[in-house]
Coordinates of C-alpha atoms in Angstrom, one line a residue:
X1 CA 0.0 0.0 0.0
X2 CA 2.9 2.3 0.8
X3 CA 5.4 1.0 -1.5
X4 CA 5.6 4.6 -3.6
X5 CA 7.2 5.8 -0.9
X6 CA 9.9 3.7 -0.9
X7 CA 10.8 3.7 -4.4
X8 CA 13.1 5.7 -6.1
X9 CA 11.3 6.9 -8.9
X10 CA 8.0 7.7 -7.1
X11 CA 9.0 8.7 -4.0
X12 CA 9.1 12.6 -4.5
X13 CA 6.4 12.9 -6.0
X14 CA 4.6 10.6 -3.5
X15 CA 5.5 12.9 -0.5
X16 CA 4.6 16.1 -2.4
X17 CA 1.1 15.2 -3.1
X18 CA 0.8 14.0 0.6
X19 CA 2.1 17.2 1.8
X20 CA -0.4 18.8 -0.8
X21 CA -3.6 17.2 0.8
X22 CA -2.5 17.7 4.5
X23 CA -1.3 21.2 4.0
X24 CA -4.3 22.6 1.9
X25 CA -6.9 20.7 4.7
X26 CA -4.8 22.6 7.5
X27 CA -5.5 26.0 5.9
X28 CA -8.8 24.8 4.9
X29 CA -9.1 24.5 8.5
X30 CA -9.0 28.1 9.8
X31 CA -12.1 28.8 7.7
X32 CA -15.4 28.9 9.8
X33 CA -18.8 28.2 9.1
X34 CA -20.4 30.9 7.1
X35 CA -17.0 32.6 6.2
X36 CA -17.7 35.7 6.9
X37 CA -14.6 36.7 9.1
X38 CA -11.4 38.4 7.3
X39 CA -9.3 35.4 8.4
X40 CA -11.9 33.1 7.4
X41 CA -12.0 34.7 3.9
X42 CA -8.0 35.0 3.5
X43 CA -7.9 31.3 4.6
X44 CA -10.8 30.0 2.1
X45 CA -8.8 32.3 -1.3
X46 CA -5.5 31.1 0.0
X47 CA -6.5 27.2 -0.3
X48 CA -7.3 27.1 -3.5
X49 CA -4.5 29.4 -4.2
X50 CA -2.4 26.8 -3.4
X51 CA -4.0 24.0 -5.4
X52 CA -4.2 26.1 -8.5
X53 CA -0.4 26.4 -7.9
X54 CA 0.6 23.2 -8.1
X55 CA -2.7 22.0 -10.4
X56 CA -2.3 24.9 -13.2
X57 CA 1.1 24.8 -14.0
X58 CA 2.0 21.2 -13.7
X59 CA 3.6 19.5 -17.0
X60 CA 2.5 16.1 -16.1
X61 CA -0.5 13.2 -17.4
X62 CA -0.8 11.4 -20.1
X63 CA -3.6 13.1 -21.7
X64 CA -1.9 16.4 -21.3
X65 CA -0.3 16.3 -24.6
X66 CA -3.8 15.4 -26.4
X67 CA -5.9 18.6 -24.6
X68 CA -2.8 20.7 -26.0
X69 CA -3.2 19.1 -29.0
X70 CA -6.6 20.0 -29.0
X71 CA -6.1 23.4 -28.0
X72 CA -3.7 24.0 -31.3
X73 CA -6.5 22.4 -33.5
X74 CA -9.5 24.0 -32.4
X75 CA -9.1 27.7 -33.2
X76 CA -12.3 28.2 -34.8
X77 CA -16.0 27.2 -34.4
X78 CA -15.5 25.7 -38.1
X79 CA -12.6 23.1 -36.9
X80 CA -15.1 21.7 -33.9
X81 CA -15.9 18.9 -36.6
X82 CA -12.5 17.6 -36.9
X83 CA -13.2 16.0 -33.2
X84 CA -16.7 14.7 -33.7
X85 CA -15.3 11.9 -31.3
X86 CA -14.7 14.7 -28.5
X87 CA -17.8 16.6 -26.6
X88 CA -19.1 19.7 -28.1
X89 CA -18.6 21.8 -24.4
X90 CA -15.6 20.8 -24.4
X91 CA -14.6 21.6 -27.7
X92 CA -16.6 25.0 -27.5
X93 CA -14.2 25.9 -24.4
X94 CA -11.3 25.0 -26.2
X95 CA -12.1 27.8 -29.0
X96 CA -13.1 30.2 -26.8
X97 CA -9.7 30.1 -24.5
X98 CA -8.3 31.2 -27.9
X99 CA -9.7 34.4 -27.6
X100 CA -7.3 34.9 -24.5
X101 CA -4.5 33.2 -25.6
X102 CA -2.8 30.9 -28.5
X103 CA -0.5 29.4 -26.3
X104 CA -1.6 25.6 -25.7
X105 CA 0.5 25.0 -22.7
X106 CA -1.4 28.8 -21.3
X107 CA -4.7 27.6 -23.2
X108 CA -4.8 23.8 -20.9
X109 CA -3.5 26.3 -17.8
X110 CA -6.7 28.8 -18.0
X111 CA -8.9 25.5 -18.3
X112 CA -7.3 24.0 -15.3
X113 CA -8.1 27.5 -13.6
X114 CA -11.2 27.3 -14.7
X115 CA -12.4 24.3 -13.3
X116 CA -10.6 25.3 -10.1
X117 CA -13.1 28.7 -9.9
X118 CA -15.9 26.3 -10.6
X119 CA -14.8 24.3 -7.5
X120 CA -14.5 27.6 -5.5
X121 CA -18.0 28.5 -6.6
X122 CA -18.7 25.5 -5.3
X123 CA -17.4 25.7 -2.1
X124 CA -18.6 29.7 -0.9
X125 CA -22.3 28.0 -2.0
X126 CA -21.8 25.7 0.7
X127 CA -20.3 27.5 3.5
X128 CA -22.7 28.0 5.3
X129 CA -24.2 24.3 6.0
X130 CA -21.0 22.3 5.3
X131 CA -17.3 22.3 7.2
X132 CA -14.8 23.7 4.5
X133 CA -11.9 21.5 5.5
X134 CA -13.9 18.6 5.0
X135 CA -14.9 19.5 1.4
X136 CA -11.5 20.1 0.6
X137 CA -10.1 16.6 2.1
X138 CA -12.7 14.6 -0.4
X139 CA -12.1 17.2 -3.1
X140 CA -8.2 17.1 -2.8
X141 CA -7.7 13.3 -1.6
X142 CA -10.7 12.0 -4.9
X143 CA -10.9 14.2 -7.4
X144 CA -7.9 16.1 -7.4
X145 CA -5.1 13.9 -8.2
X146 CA -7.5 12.2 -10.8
X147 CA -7.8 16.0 -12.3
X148 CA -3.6 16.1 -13.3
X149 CA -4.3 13.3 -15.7
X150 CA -8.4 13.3 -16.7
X151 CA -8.6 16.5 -16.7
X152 CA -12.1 16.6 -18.9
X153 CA -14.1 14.1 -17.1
X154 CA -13.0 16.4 -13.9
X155 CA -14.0 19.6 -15.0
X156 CA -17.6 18.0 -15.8
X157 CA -17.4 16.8 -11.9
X158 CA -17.3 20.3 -11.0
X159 CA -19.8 22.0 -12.8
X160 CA -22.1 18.9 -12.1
X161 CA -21.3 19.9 -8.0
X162 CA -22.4 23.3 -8.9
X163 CA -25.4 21.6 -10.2
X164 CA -26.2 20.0 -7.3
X165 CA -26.0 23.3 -5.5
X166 CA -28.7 25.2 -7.3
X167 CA -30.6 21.8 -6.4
X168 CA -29.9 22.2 -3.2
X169 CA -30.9 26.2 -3.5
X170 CA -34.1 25.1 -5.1
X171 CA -33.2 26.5 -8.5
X172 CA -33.6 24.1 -10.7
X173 CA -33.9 25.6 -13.8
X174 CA -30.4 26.4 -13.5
X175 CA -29.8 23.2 -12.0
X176 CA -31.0 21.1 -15.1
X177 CA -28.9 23.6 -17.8
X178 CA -25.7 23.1 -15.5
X179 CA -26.3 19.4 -15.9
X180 CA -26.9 19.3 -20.0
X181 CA -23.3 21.5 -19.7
X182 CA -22.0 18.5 -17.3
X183 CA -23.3 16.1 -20.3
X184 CA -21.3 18.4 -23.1
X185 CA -18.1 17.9 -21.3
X186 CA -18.4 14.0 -20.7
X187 CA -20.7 11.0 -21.7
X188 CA -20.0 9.5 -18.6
X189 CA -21.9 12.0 -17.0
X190 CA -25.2 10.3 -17.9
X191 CA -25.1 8.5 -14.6
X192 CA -24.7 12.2 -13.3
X193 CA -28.0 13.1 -15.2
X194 CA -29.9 10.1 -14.2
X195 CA -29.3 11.0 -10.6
X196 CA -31.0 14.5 -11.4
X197 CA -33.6 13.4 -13.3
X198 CA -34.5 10.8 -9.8
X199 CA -34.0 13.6 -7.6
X200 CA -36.3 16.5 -9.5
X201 CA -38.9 13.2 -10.0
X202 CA -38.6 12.8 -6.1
X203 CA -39.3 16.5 -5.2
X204 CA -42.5 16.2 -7.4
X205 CA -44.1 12.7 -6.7
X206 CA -41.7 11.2 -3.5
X207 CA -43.6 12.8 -0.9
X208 CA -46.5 10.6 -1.2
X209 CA -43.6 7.6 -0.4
X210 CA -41.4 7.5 3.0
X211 CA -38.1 7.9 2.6
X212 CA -37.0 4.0 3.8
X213 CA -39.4 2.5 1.1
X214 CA -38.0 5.3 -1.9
X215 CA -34.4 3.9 -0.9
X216 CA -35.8 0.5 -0.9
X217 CA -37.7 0.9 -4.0
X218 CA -35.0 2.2 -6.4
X219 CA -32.4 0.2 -4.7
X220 CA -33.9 -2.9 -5.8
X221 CA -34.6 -1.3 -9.4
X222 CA -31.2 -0.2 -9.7
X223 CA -30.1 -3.9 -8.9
X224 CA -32.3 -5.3 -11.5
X225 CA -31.5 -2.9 -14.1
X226 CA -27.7 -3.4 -14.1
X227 CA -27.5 -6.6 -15.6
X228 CA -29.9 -4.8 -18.5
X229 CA -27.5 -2.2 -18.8
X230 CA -24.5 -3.5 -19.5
X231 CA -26.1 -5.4 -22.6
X232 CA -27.5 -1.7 -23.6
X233 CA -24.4 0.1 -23.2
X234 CA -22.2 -3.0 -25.3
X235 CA -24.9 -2.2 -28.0
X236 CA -24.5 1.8 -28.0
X237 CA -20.9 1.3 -28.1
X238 CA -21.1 -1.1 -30.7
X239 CA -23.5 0.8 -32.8
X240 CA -21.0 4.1 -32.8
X241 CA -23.6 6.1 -31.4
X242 CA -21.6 7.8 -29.1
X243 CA -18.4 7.8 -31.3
X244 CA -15.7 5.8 -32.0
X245 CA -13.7 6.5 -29.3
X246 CA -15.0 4.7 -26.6
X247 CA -14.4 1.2 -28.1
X248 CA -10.5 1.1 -27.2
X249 CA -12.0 0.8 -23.6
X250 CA -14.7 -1.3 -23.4
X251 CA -13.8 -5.0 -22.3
X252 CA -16.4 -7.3 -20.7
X253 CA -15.2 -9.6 -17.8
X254 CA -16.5 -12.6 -16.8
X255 CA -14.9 -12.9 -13.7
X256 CA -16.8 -11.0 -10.9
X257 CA -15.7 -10.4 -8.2
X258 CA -15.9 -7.9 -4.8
X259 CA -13.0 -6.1 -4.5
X260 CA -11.6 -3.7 -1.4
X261 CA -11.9 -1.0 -3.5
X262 CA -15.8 -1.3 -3.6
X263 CA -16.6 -2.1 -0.1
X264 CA -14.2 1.0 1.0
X265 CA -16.8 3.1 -1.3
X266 CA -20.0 2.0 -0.3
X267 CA -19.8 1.0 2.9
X268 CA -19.6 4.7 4.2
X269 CA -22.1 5.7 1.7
X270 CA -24.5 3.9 3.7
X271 CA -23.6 4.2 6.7
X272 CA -24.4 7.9 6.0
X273 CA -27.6 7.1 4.8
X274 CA -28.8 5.2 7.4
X275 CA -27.8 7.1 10.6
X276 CA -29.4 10.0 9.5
X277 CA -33.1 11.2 8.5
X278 CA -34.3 14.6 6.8
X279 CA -35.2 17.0 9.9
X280 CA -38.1 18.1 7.6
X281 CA -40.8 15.5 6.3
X282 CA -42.8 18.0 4.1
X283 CA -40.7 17.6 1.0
X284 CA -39.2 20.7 1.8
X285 CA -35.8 22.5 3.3
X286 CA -32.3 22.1 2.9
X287 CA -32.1 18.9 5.2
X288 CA -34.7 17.0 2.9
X289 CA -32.3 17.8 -0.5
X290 CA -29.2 17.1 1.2
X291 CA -30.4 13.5 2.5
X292 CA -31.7 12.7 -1.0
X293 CA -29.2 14.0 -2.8
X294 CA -26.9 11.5 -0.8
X295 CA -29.8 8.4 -1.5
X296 CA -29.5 9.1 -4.7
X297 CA -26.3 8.9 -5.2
X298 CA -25.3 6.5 -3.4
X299 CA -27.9 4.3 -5.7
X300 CA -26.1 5.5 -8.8
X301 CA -22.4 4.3 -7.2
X302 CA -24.0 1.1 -6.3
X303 CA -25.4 1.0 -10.0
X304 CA -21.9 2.1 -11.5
X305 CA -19.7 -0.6 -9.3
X306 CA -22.1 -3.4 -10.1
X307 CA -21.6 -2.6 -13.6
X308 CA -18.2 -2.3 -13.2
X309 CA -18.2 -5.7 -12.7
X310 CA -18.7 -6.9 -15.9
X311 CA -16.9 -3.3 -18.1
X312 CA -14.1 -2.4 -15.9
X313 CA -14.4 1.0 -18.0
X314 CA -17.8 2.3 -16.5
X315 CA -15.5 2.1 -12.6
X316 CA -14.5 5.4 -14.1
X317 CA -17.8 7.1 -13.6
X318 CA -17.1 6.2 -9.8
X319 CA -16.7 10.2 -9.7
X320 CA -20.3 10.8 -9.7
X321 CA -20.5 9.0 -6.5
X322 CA -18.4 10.9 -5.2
X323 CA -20.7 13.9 -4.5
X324 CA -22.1 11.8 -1.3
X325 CA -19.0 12.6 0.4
X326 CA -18.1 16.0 -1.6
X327 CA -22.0 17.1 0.0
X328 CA -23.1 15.4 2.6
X329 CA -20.1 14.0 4.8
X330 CA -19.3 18.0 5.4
X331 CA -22.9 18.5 6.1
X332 CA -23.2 15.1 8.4
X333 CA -20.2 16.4 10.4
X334 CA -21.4 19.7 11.2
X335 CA -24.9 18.3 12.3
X336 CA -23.5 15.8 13.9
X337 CA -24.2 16.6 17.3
X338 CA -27.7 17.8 16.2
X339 CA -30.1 14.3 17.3
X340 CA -33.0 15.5 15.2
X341 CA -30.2 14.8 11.9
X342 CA -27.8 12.4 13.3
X343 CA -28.5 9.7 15.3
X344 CA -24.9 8.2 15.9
X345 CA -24.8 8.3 20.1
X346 CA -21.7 6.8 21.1
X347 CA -19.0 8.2 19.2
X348 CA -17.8 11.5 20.3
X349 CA -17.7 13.7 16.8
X350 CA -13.6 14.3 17.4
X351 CA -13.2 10.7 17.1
X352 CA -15.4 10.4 14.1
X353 CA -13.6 13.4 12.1
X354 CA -10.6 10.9 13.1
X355 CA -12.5 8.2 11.4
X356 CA -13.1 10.6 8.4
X357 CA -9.5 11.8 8.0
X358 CA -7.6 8.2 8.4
X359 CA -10.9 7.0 5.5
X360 CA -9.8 9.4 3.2
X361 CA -6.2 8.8 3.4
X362 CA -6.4 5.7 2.9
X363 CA -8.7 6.2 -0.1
X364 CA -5.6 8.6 -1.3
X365 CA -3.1 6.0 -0.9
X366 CA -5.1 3.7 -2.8
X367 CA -5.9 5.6 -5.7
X368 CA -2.7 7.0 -6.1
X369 CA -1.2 3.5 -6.4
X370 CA -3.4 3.4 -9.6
X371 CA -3.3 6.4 -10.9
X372 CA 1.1 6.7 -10.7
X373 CA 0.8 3.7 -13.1
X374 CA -1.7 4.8 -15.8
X375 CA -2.1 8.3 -15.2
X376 CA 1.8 9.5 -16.1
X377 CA 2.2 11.6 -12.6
X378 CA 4.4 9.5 -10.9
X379 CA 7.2 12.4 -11.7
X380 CA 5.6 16.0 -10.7
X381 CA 7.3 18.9 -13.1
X382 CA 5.7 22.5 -13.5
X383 CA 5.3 24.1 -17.0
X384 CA 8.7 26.2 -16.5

């Protein structure tokens, strides 16, 4: 688990990225709820300061060469054809960076940046009924790292968390454009779409169901659909519907199988879910779209890993699921004392931030033994 620390070639960059996640939770730390304080402020700009530091002007990942090489293609509306393999969001993005600069190694940094803001949008939304450091643990110790190499399929993750937060805000309008923008930058993001699509159904017909039976219900649908799935995503790929691309990855296996990986992502997930209730039973309140946000999807990362079974490839839309802990772990821990949300009695909440913080490094570890052999970061470099 810890051998990239103890070999030569990964071992620098092994310790940087672990000082990176301890040292941006640590000033992620000094914000307080609501951030309204000058130190809180100066704390919450200088965090992501710091990430976009060592996130923008990196040289490293293995699809860092192919966005540049998509930046110096795509000048022009006009060339967006010569990708019709690619998404159109991003390859609208891509001309419009031009208009800034015709530099590709500038052109991928201002889209890194980019996706940063997004995640700092992200974050002031929830300030007030979430605990910053926490966000920026799952953000920094899941999504970030994945971001130096997939840097596409990341950027959709954040503008589908700022989705989610005009969900949560009761916009949705703006919540169901922001997620057609998700599905421009990545087709994996259809899981993220099917998750909206069951939470606005829920806010217009799940009141009439109790929250224990609506878990139970699409639970077992999810279940029975998987098997379906997987037959109906061969045939899409197959038929070229959603390009050409996409056919490199897809490999069925035969041999399934439970691995540590899964049980270290659901497990929590329902935990979560089921020591804790919506305060508010009329359909209505931040409480009620916070704990069905998390039901939902933890549904759709039980749907993705069961699929995953049988097309290693659709593990990779494991991101989505990642929004339980992204939105409701921080909200969970700051209500954690609060009986009327969270009914965990015995565990004194220092002990289960403990819990929390030992979880995700573990889940860092993990990941990073993955992605230092496919993802080309196992030697960090800056642009100059």
């Amino acid at each position: 688990m810890f051998q990239l620390y103890y070999n030569d070639i990964t071992s620098s960059a092994a310790f940087l990225y672990t000082f990176i996640l301890f040292f941006a939770v640590l000033l992620a730390s000094q914000v307080k709820i609501g951030c309204t304080d000058v130190k809180s402020k100066f704390f919450f700009y200088a965090t992501f300061l710091f990430l976009w530091f060592f996130y923008a002007l990196n040289n490293i990942g293995t699809d860092l060469e192919p966005y540049r090489e998509h930046f110096r293609d795509l000048q022009n509306f006009s060339d967006c054809g010569d990708y019709a393999d690619v998404e159109i969001g991003h390859q609208i993005l891509m001309v419009l960076l031009h208009y800034l600069t015709n530099s590709d190694v500038y052109g991928i940094m201002l889209y890194k940046t980019l996706q940063l803001c997004l995640m700092c949008i992200v974050s002031y939304k929830l300030r007030n009924i979430c605990q910053f450091w926490i966000v920026i643990l799952v953000y920094v110790a899941l999504v970030y790292f994945q971001s130096f190499n997939v840097i596409r399929m990341c950027f959709a993750f954040t503008i589908g968390a700022l989705s989610l937060c005009f969900f949560i805000e009761e916009r949705y309008i703006l919540c169901i454009l922001m997620s057609l923008v998700t599905y421009s930058f990545h087709r994996s993001s259809i899981f993220f779409l099917a998750g909206v699509c069951a939470l606005l159904c829920i806010k217009l017909f799940g009141k009439r169901i109790s929250e224990k039976k609506l878990f139970l219900i699409m639970l077992a649908i999810c279940i029975a659909l998987s098997s379906g799935l997987t037959i109906f995503i061969q045939n899409v790929i197959d038929s070229g519907v959603i390009g050409t691309r996409y056919e490199a990855y897809y490999e069925v296996n035969d041999q399934v199988s439970i691995g540590i990986g899964v049980v270290l992502n659901l497990v929590p997930m329902f935990f979560l879910l089921t020591t804790s209730y919506p305060q508010c039973r009329d359909n209505k309140g931040i409480h009620y779209n916070m704990w069905m946000l998390a039901m939902v999807f933890t549904i759709i990362a039980t749907a993705v890993n069961l699929l995953g079974y049988k097309m290693p490839i659709m593990t990779r839309a494991n991101i989505y699921g990642l929004y339980v802990y992204l939105f409701y772990l921080s909200y969970y821990i700051v209500n954690y004392n609060n009986q009327d949300i969270v009914y965990v009695k015995y565990v004194p909440k220092q002990v289960f931030c403990i819990v929390v913080v030992t979880y995700m490094f573990a889940r860092f570890i993990l990941q990073n033994n993955n992605l230092f052999t496919d993802a080309g970061i196992e030697q960090f470099e800056f642009i100059f």
